[in-house]
Amino acid sequence: MRRTIYLFLLLGLCLPTYAQDFSSTGILTFANGGVTTEDLNKDSFPDILFLKRERFTNLNNRLIRLLNDGEAMLSFTELEISTTNEIFGTPTAADFDQDGDIDIVYSGANEGTLLLFQGEADNTLTETVLAIKGAGRFATADLNGDEFPDMVGLSFVDEEVVAYLNTNGTGFTRTTIYDTGIEPSAFQVVDIDGDGDDDVAVGTDDFTEESLVLLINNGSGMFTKQVIESTSSVVRSVNGISAGDLNGDAKLDLVIVASSKCFSYLQGEALNFTRKEELSNFNTFRSVAVGDFNGDQRDDFVVGDNSGEGITLYTNDGMATPGFVASPVRGITPVFSLSAQDLNRDGDLDLVASNGSVYAFENELEQIPPVGVSSIVVREASIFPNPVGEGFVFLQGEALGLAHTYELLDISGQLVRSGRVDGSGRIDLRGMVPGSYVIRLFEGNLLWGRAKIIKY
């Protein structure tokens, strides 16, 4: 079955938006199980993949592909096939047999078997049952450095994390890589140590034992466990994990949501991490996605929860130890999954969310363009007084005499004021609304430094 879904942003055809940071497309369609975003037809535009339950038989046997039409105004063409076998959980997709077409992997009912849907040139799928046990959630990975994509799976039935090594496009071998008797609840495939092969960060649903671990890959698909949060931890019941560079040091950090809290983990040397509690709420956080949503080369994050806010964006202030300022995105609740993708290829990250329904959100944040060249070191400037009331601030130290012009940005990345820095290093903040701001300082046309300032 094929039908086209147009996402008109008209009153009455979509739900209201917040602060114009993201525009909602409303409900695209309904889904059972997890939602995956992947370029399914290799046109460079991310598509959306999930399953539906058959209306009359109540069987999970409808595989749905929302193929992105590649337009500036988002629209998708829905392709639906009836599967021979029931499908289960959250799928993944890649060109597993390297024939030029994207294949899809699901589990059979209750993780019983692995189901491979081989992509064909005409966008059809050929269903094959593989004689290997499935899992409840999959992600594509490169575990052993060959040309064939592998997978990582989380089994809710067996309470373990498993690796599926691709056997040169003919199938997979399944190996348990985390099985301690503690129920895993979330995972993220990420090259956390930067050595070129994929590792796995795993969160558990346990309240008394280890709750966050790293599985470090040796390059051949063999893993060593490193416990980040153990029995004495305050971190419990992890629902989501995402990775990105929060402080601009070229190391990947982690953001996790665990019950009613959200934590960041800044990576230091030798895979040591510094934990910081970012959020605490009486509601449960369900999902998280890290990405640079305003183009300032510092990763932000969004979380989905059970509260009235639903999805909230937390914008990075750009400091060495970053802080984050919240702005609501959308009041859908709960939010089971979030994915950050550039859906219309306009250079910024949009969102796909699901909670039994599937939503897309167009990013309308003003993007902060990169300035100068990547070899320029962006310094943290000294500014006095800070915080400041109604009046001026003054540059101090090295910035005085080197910074010629400035830009003043609010925490969402909007340019609110710019001008020249006079000989005294004075910057005029009179008339500015109280709040947090980032001052970007320029030497000629190159970004020299930045500073966070609070106006009261």
Short mmCIF file of C-alpha atoms in Angstrom, two decimals:
data_model
loop_
_atom_site.label_atom_id
_atom_site.label_comp_id
_atom_site.label_asym_id
_atom_site.label_seq_id
_atom_site.Cartn_x
_atom_site.Cartn_y
_atom_site.Cartn_z
CA MET A 1 0.00 0.00 0.00
CA ARG A 2 1.32 3.46 -0.89
CA ARG A 3 0.10 6.84 0.23
CA THR A 4 1.68 10.27 0.57
CA ILE A 5 1.57 12.21 3.83
CA TYR A 6 1.91 15.99 3.46
CA LEU A 7 2.89 17.87 6.55
CA PHE A 8 1.15 21.21 6.02
CA LEU A 9 1.98 23.71 8.73
CA LEU A 10 -1.48 25.29 8.72
CA LEU A 11 -3.76 26.17 11.57
CA GLY A 12 -6.08 23.27 12.16
CA LEU A 13 -3.86 20.76 10.38
CA CYS A 14 -1.09 20.69 12.94
CA LEU A 15 -0.68 21.09 16.66
CA PRO A 16 0.49 24.40 18.15
CA THR A 17 4.20 25.07 18.43
CA TYR A 18 6.40 26.60 21.12
CA ALA A 19 8.59 29.67 20.63
CA GLN A 20 9.02 28.89 16.93
CA ASP A 21 12.18 26.92 17.71
CA PHE A 22 10.61 23.81 16.16
CA SER A 23 7.46 23.59 14.06
CA SER A 24 5.33 20.52 14.56
CA THR A 25 4.05 18.50 11.64
CA GLY A 26 1.37 16.90 13.79
CA ILE A 27 0.79 13.16 13.84
CA LEU A 28 2.24 11.47 10.76
CA THR A 29 0.74 8.07 11.51
CA PHE A 30 0.52 5.47 14.26
CA ALA A 31 3.12 2.90 15.26
CA ASN A 32 3.54 -0.18 17.41
CA GLY A 33 7.02 -0.95 18.68
CA GLY A 34 10.09 1.21 18.20
CA VAL A 35 10.77 3.78 15.47
CA THR A 36 14.03 3.91 13.48
CA THR A 37 15.31 6.62 11.13
CA GLU A 38 17.53 5.56 8.22
CA ASP A 39 18.05 6.47 4.56
CA LEU A 40 16.19 3.47 3.15
CA ASN A 41 16.43 4.33 -0.56
CA LYS A 42 19.89 5.98 -0.62
CA ASP A 43 18.66 9.40 -1.75
CA SER A 44 20.46 11.10 1.21
CA PHE A 45 17.14 11.97 2.93
CA PRO A 46 16.39 10.11 6.20
CA ASP A 47 13.29 7.92 6.15
CA ILE A 48 11.26 6.46 9.03
CA LEU A 49 10.76 2.75 9.77
CA PHE A 50 8.42 0.98 12.21
CA LEU A 51 5.66 -1.64 12.48
CA LYS A 52 1.90 -1.56 12.84
CA ARG A 53 -0.57 -4.05 14.24
CA GLU A 54 -3.04 -5.56 11.78
CA ARG A 55 -6.41 -4.01 12.50
CA PHE A 56 -8.61 -7.10 12.48
CA THR A 57 -6.29 -9.93 13.57
CA ASN A 58 -4.27 -7.87 16.11
CA LEU A 59 -1.06 -9.36 14.69
CA ASN A 60 2.12 -7.30 14.36
CA ASN A 61 2.51 -7.94 10.64
CA ARG A 62 2.57 -4.52 8.97
CA LEU A 63 6.05 -3.21 8.14
CA ILE A 64 5.85 0.53 7.45
CA ARG A 65 8.38 2.68 5.60
CA LEU A 66 7.80 6.44 5.48
CA LEU A 67 9.99 7.41 2.52
CA ASN A 68 11.11 11.03 2.65
CA ASP A 69 10.06 12.89 -0.51
CA GLY A 70 13.06 15.21 -0.22
CA GLU A 71 11.09 18.47 -0.22
CA ALA A 72 11.71 21.64 1.77
CA MET A 73 8.19 21.25 3.17
CA LEU A 74 8.36 17.81 4.70
CA SER A 75 6.30 15.08 3.09
CA PHE A 76 6.58 11.31 3.18
CA THR A 77 5.28 8.48 1.03
CA GLU A 78 4.05 5.58 3.12
CA LEU A 79 4.88 2.07 1.90
CA GLU A 80 3.21 -0.78 3.77
CA ILE A 81 3.80 -4.50 3.35
CA SER A 82 2.17 -7.43 5.09
CA THR A 83 4.84 -9.69 6.56
CA THR A 84 4.54 -13.47 6.51
CA ASN A 85 5.76 -13.66 10.10
CA GLU A 86 4.91 -11.43 13.04
CA ILE A 87 7.54 -8.76 13.67
CA PHE A 88 8.60 -7.36 17.01
CA GLY A 89 10.48 -4.47 18.61
CA THR A 90 12.75 -1.79 17.16
CA PRO A 91 14.40 -2.61 13.81
CA THR A 92 17.62 -1.52 12.17
CA ALA A 93 18.53 -1.09 8.51
CA ALA A 94 21.73 -1.20 6.43
CA ASP A 95 23.07 -2.75 3.24
CA PHE A 96 23.96 -5.95 5.06
CA ASP A 97 24.77 -7.98 1.92
CA GLN A 98 26.50 -5.08 0.11
CA ASP A 99 24.37 -5.37 -3.03
CA GLY A 100 23.55 -1.66 -3.17
CA ASP A 101 20.10 -1.86 -1.56
CA ILE A 102 19.12 -1.26 2.06
CA ASP A 103 17.98 -4.29 4.05
CA ILE A 104 15.90 -4.33 7.24
CA VAL A 105 16.24 -6.58 10.30
CA TYR A 106 13.42 -7.29 12.73
CA SER A 107 12.82 -9.94 15.35
CA GLY A 108 10.02 -12.41 15.09
CA ALA A 109 7.36 -12.55 17.79
CA ASN A 110 8.81 -12.41 21.34
CA GLU A 111 12.38 -12.26 19.97
CA GLY A 112 12.02 -15.81 18.65
CA THR A 113 13.99 -15.56 15.41
CA LEU A 114 15.85 -13.03 13.29
CA LEU A 115 13.91 -11.80 10.25
CA LEU A 116 15.83 -10.31 7.32
CA PHE A 117 13.98 -8.19 4.76
CA GLN A 118 16.34 -7.86 1.80
CA GLY A 119 15.92 -4.66 -0.16
CA GLU A 120 15.43 -4.83 -3.92
CA ALA A 121 16.05 -2.17 -6.56
CA ASP A 122 12.31 -1.49 -6.96
CA ASN A 123 11.84 -0.74 -3.21
CA THR A 124 10.29 -4.15 -2.56
CA LEU A 125 11.47 -6.41 0.27
CA THR A 126 12.14 -10.15 0.31
CA GLU A 127 11.45 -11.73 3.72
CA THR A 128 13.81 -14.44 5.02
CA VAL A 129 13.76 -16.24 8.37
CA LEU A 130 17.28 -16.70 9.75
CA ALA A 131 17.96 -19.62 12.08
CA ILE A 132 19.22 -17.36 14.84
CA LYS A 133 17.62 -15.88 17.95
CA GLY A 134 16.41 -12.29 17.76
CA ALA A 135 16.36 -9.33 20.17
CA GLY A 136 13.95 -6.59 21.13
CA ARG A 137 15.94 -3.60 19.89
CA PHE A 138 18.65 -3.38 17.23
CA ALA A 139 21.27 -0.88 16.08
CA THR A 140 23.73 -1.10 13.19
CA ALA A 141 27.43 -1.12 14.12
CA ASP A 142 30.92 -1.77 12.75
CA LEU A 143 32.27 -4.30 15.21
CA ASN A 144 35.16 -5.95 13.35
CA GLY A 145 36.28 -3.51 10.67
CA ASP A 146 35.22 -5.45 7.58
CA GLU A 147 32.99 -4.06 4.81
CA PHE A 148 29.82 -5.77 6.07
CA PRO A 149 27.66 -3.96 8.67
CA ASP A 150 27.12 -5.74 11.99
CA MET A 151 24.46 -5.22 14.65
CA VAL A 152 24.05 -4.85 18.39
CA GLY A 153 20.84 -6.08 19.98
CA LEU A 154 19.18 -5.73 23.38
CA SER A 155 17.19 -8.77 24.46
CA PHE A 156 14.44 -8.01 26.94
CA VAL A 157 13.50 -11.70 27.12
CA ASP A 158 16.99 -12.99 28.01
CA GLU A 159 18.11 -9.76 29.77
CA GLU A 160 21.33 -9.43 27.79
CA VAL A 161 23.10 -7.38 25.12
CA VAL A 162 24.24 -9.32 22.08
CA ALA A 163 26.48 -8.75 19.06
CA TYR A 164 25.50 -9.96 15.60
CA LEU A 165 28.62 -10.30 13.43
CA ASN A 166 27.86 -10.25 9.72
CA THR A 167 29.16 -13.38 7.96
CA ASN A 168 30.13 -11.71 4.67
CA GLY A 169 26.55 -10.90 3.76
CA THR A 170 25.18 -14.42 4.18
CA GLY A 171 23.84 -14.09 7.74
CA PHE A 172 24.98 -13.36 11.29
CA THR A 173 26.61 -15.06 14.24
CA ARG A 174 25.12 -14.12 17.61
CA THR A 175 27.35 -13.61 20.68
CA THR A 176 26.34 -12.43 24.14
CA ILE A 177 28.47 -9.43 25.16
CA TYR A 178 26.68 -8.38 28.38
CA ASP A 179 24.89 -10.85 30.64
CA THR A 180 25.27 -10.29 34.38
CA GLY A 181 21.76 -11.05 35.56
CA ILE A 182 21.02 -7.32 35.57
CA GLU A 183 18.33 -6.28 33.10
CA PRO A 184 19.69 -3.95 30.38
CA SER A 185 17.20 -1.21 29.51
CA ALA A 186 19.02 1.09 27.05
CA PHE A 187 22.13 1.14 24.89
CA GLN A 188 24.00 3.36 22.45
CA VAL A 189 26.49 2.25 19.81
CA VAL A 190 29.36 4.76 19.90
CA ASP A 191 33.11 4.80 19.29
CA ILE A 192 33.66 6.11 22.79
CA ASP A 193 37.46 5.68 22.80
CA GLY A 194 37.98 7.05 19.27
CA ASP A 195 39.93 4.04 17.99
CA GLY A 196 37.82 3.51 14.87
CA ASP A 197 35.61 0.62 15.99
CA ASP A 198 32.22 0.77 17.65
CA ASP A 199 31.81 0.30 21.38
CA VAL A 200 28.54 0.05 23.32
CA ALA A 201 27.26 2.08 26.28
CA VAL A 202 24.67 0.10 28.26
CA GLY A 203 22.22 1.29 30.92
CA THR A 204 20.31 -1.08 33.17
CA ASP A 205 16.97 -1.09 34.94
CA ASP A 206 18.55 -2.07 38.24
CA PHE A 207 18.25 -0.18 41.53
CA THR A 208 20.95 -1.97 43.54
CA GLU A 209 23.81 -2.95 41.22
CA GLU A 210 25.68 -1.53 38.21
CA SER A 211 23.53 0.89 36.22
CA LEU A 212 25.88 2.22 33.50
CA VAL A 213 28.67 0.30 31.79
CA LEU A 214 30.86 0.60 28.71
CA LEU A 215 31.63 -2.39 26.52
CA ILE A 216 34.97 -1.56 24.90
CA ASN A 217 35.60 -3.24 21.55
CA ASN A 218 39.09 -4.57 20.76
CA GLY A 219 38.45 -4.17 17.03
CA SER A 220 37.42 -7.75 16.30
CA GLY A 221 34.06 -7.81 18.07
CA MET A 222 35.39 -8.86 21.49
CA PHE A 223 34.42 -6.60 24.39
CA THR A 224 35.79 -5.63 27.80
CA LYS A 225 33.37 -4.30 30.39
CA GLN A 226 34.11 -1.02 32.18
CA VAL A 227 31.67 -0.08 34.94
CA ILE A 228 30.85 3.64 35.11
CA GLU A 229 28.11 3.49 37.76
CA SER A 230 28.12 0.65 40.31
CA THR A 231 26.36 -0.38 43.51
CA SER A 232 26.90 2.90 45.38
CA SER A 233 25.62 5.07 42.54
CA VAL A 234 22.69 7.49 42.70
CA VAL A 235 22.03 6.69 39.03
CA ARG A 236 19.25 4.15 38.74
CA SER A 237 16.89 2.78 36.08
CA VAL A 238 18.40 4.15 32.86
CA ASN A 239 15.84 4.80 30.11
CA GLY A 240 17.98 6.42 27.42
CA ILE A 241 21.60 7.08 26.38
CA SER A 242 23.02 9.40 23.72
CA ALA A 243 26.55 10.56 22.90
CA GLY A 244 28.17 13.76 21.63
CA ASP A 245 30.92 16.28 22.33
CA LEU A 246 29.48 18.58 24.98
CA ASN A 247 32.60 20.62 25.81
CA GLY A 248 34.40 20.86 22.47
CA ASP A 249 37.46 18.79 23.43
CA ALA A 250 37.02 16.25 20.58
CA LYS A 251 36.13 13.47 23.05
CA LEU A 252 32.68 11.92 23.05
CA ASP A 253 30.65 12.49 26.19
CA LEU A 254 27.40 10.86 27.30
CA VAL A 255 23.98 12.13 28.32
CA ILE A 256 21.63 9.67 30.02
CA VAL A 257 18.12 9.85 31.40
CA ALA A 258 17.52 7.70 34.46
CA SER A 259 14.12 7.66 36.10
CA SER A 260 13.43 11.28 37.11
CA LYS A 261 16.97 12.60 36.50
CA CYS A 262 19.25 13.48 33.59
CA PHE A 263 23.05 13.27 33.86
CA SER A 264 25.94 14.32 31.65
CA TYR A 265 29.26 12.45 31.66
CA LEU A 266 32.24 14.46 30.42
CA GLN A 267 35.03 12.22 29.19
CA GLY A 268 38.50 12.89 30.53
CA GLU A 269 41.70 10.90 30.11
CA ALA A 270 41.86 7.09 30.03
CA LEU A 271 38.07 6.75 29.68
CA ASN A 272 37.39 8.40 33.01
CA PHE A 273 34.13 10.35 33.21
CA THR A 274 32.89 13.23 35.36
CA ARG A 275 29.21 12.98 36.17
CA LYS A 276 26.99 16.06 36.53
CA GLU A 277 23.30 16.07 37.34
CA GLU A 278 21.69 18.28 34.69
CA LEU A 279 17.99 17.81 35.45
CA SER A 280 15.76 16.54 38.20
CA ASN A 281 12.02 16.20 37.84
CA PHE A 282 9.08 14.56 39.55
CA ASN A 283 8.22 13.06 36.16
CA THR A 284 10.05 10.21 34.44
CA PHE A 285 12.46 11.00 31.61
CA ARG A 286 11.94 8.49 28.81
CA SER A 287 14.32 9.40 25.96
CA VAL A 288 17.27 11.61 24.99
CA ALA A 289 19.06 12.70 21.80
CA VAL A 290 22.31 14.68 21.61
CA GLY A 291 23.17 16.94 18.67
CA ASP A 292 24.18 20.46 17.65
CA PHE A 293 20.76 22.00 17.12
CA ASN A 294 21.86 25.63 16.68
CA GLY A 295 25.04 25.16 14.65
CA ASP A 296 27.47 26.65 17.19
CA GLN A 297 29.73 23.55 17.11
CA ARG A 298 28.74 22.54 20.67
CA ASP A 299 26.34 19.67 21.16
CA ASP A 300 23.01 20.30 22.85
CA PHE A 301 20.44 17.68 23.87
CA VAL A 302 16.69 17.09 23.89
CA VAL A 303 14.80 14.94 26.37
CA GLY A 304 11.34 13.43 26.28
CA ASP A 305 9.39 12.75 29.44
CA ASN A 306 5.96 12.08 30.91
CA SER A 307 5.28 15.70 31.86
CA GLY A 308 3.21 18.38 30.16
CA GLU A 309 6.33 19.72 28.42
CA GLY A 310 6.91 16.43 26.62
CA ILE A 311 10.03 17.34 24.61
CA THR A 312 12.47 19.98 25.86
CA LEU A 313 15.61 21.35 24.19
CA TYR A 314 18.63 22.08 26.40
CA THR A 315 20.99 24.49 24.63
CA ASN A 316 24.72 24.36 25.40
CA ASP A 317 26.20 27.63 26.65
CA GLY A 318 29.60 26.82 25.09
CA MET A 319 31.68 26.87 28.27
CA ALA A 320 34.48 24.40 29.11
CA THR A 321 32.17 22.94 31.75
CA PRO A 322 28.93 23.43 29.87
CA GLY A 323 25.64 24.55 31.27
CA PHE A 324 22.31 24.13 29.53
CA VAL A 325 19.22 26.31 29.27
CA ALA A 326 15.81 24.80 28.63
CA SER A 327 13.23 25.71 26.02
CA PRO A 328 10.11 23.60 25.43
CA VAL A 329 9.70 21.97 22.02
CA ARG A 330 6.45 20.07 22.19
CA GLY A 331 3.84 18.97 24.71
CA ILE A 332 3.29 15.41 23.52
CA THR A 333 3.43 12.84 26.31
CA PRO A 334 4.90 10.39 26.91
CA VAL A 335 7.87 10.40 24.53
CA PHE A 336 9.18 6.87 24.03
CA SER A 337 11.89 7.67 21.48
CA LEU A 338 13.71 10.66 19.97
CA SER A 339 15.97 10.81 16.93
CA ALA A 340 17.89 13.86 15.68
CA GLN A 341 18.16 13.89 11.88
CA ASP A 342 18.40 16.55 9.16
CA LEU A 343 15.15 15.46 7.53
CA ASN A 344 15.06 18.05 4.73
CA ARG A 345 18.82 18.48 4.24
CA ASP A 346 18.79 22.19 5.06
CA GLY A 347 21.81 21.98 7.35
CA ASP A 348 20.16 21.71 10.78
CA LEU A 349 18.95 18.84 12.93
CA ASP A 350 15.24 18.08 13.02
CA LEU A 351 13.48 15.62 15.32
CA VAL A 352 11.49 12.41 14.96
CA ALA A 353 9.54 11.37 18.06
CA SER A 354 7.19 8.52 18.88
CA ASN A 355 4.75 7.62 21.63
CA GLY A 356 2.44 5.26 19.79
CA SER A 357 2.08 8.01 17.22
CA VAL A 358 4.92 9.26 15.00
CA TYR A 359 5.81 12.96 14.85
CA ALA A 360 8.36 15.07 12.96
CA PHE A 361 9.60 18.50 14.06
CA GLU A 362 11.26 21.01 11.72
CA ASN A 363 14.15 22.91 13.32
CA GLU A 364 13.62 26.66 12.96
CA LEU A 365 16.40 27.82 15.27
CA GLU A 366 18.66 30.47 13.80
CA GLN A 367 21.89 28.64 13.05
CA ILE A 368 25.12 30.19 14.31
CA PRO A 369 27.57 29.85 11.40
CA PRO A 370 31.13 28.68 12.09
CA VAL A 371 33.57 31.54 11.85
CA GLY A 372 37.22 31.46 10.76
CA VAL A 373 39.11 28.20 10.38
CA SER A 374 39.12 25.11 12.57
CA SER A 375 42.72 25.65 13.69
CA ILE A 376 41.77 28.83 15.58
CA VAL A 377 41.55 28.24 19.33
CA VAL A 378 38.39 29.75 20.79
CA ARG A 379 39.29 31.17 24.20
CA GLU A 380 37.13 31.79 27.22
CA ALA A 381 37.28 35.54 27.75
CA SER A 382 37.32 37.28 31.10
CA ILE A 383 34.51 39.83 31.54
CA PHE A 384 33.68 42.05 34.51
CA PRO A 385 31.22 42.46 36.18
CA ASN A 386 29.42 39.16 35.76
CA PRO A 387 26.54 38.90 36.61
CA VAL A 388 25.70 42.45 35.59
CA GLY A 389 22.71 44.70 36.09
CA GLU A 390 21.70 47.63 33.86
CA GLY A 391 24.89 49.00 32.33
CA PHE A 392 28.15 47.89 30.75
CA VAL A 393 30.57 45.00 30.97
CA PHE A 394 34.31 45.26 30.31
CA LEU A 395 36.78 42.86 28.73
CA GLN A 396 39.78 41.94 30.85
CA GLY A 397 43.13 40.30 30.25
CA GLU A 398 44.16 39.09 26.78
CA ALA A 399 40.83 39.97 25.19
CA LEU A 400 41.39 43.66 25.88
CA GLY A 401 42.97 45.14 22.77
CA LEU A 402 42.61 41.97 20.64
CA ALA A 403 38.84 41.69 20.30
CA HIS A 404 37.56 44.30 17.84
CA THR A 405 33.87 43.41 17.46
CA TYR A 406 31.30 41.37 19.35
CA GLU A 407 28.04 39.48 18.88
CA LEU A 408 25.58 38.97 21.71
CA LEU A 409 23.48 35.79 21.43
CA ASP A 410 20.66 34.59 23.62
CA ILE A 411 20.76 31.02 24.86
CA SER A 412 18.77 29.72 21.86
CA GLY A 413 21.42 31.09 19.48
CA GLN A 414 19.47 34.16 18.33
CA LEU A 415 21.63 37.21 17.54
CA VAL A 416 20.27 40.05 19.66
CA ARG A 417 23.02 42.69 19.42
CA SER A 418 26.38 43.31 17.76
CA GLY A 419 28.88 46.15 17.57
CA ARG A 420 32.46 47.33 17.99
CA VAL A 421 34.49 46.97 21.17
CA ASP A 422 35.92 50.38 22.08
CA GLY A 423 39.41 50.97 23.45
CA SER A 424 38.31 50.45 27.04
CA GLY A 425 36.88 47.01 26.23
CA ARG A 426 33.37 48.18 27.04
CA ILE A 427 30.25 46.37 25.78
CA ASP A 428 26.85 48.00 26.24
CA LEU A 429 24.14 45.79 27.78
CA ARG A 430 21.67 48.57 28.52
CA GLY A 431 18.12 47.69 27.58
CA MET A 432 18.78 43.95 27.41
CA VAL A 433 16.18 41.61 28.90
CA PRO A 434 17.47 39.79 32.01
CA GLY A 435 18.75 36.30 31.27
CA SER A 436 21.77 34.30 30.10
CA TYR A 437 23.76 35.39 27.04
CA VAL A 438 26.86 34.34 25.13
CA ILE A 439 29.23 37.06 23.91
CA ARG A 440 31.30 36.08 20.86
CA LEU A 441 34.44 38.16 20.33
CA PHE A 442 36.12 38.65 16.95
CA GLU A 443 39.63 39.63 15.93
CA GLY A 444 39.08 40.83 12.39
CA ASN A 445 36.75 38.24 10.85
CA LEU A 446 38.00 35.37 13.03
CA LEU A 447 36.28 34.17 16.17
CA TRP A 448 38.75 34.93 18.98
CA GLY A 449 36.83 33.96 22.10
CA ARG A 450 33.56 33.78 23.92
CA ALA A 451 32.10 34.28 27.37
CA LYS A 452 28.87 33.49 29.12
CA ILE A 453 27.25 36.38 30.95
CA ILE A 454 24.19 36.68 33.14
CA LYS A 455 22.15 39.90 33.20
CA TYR A 456 19.80 40.44 36.11
#
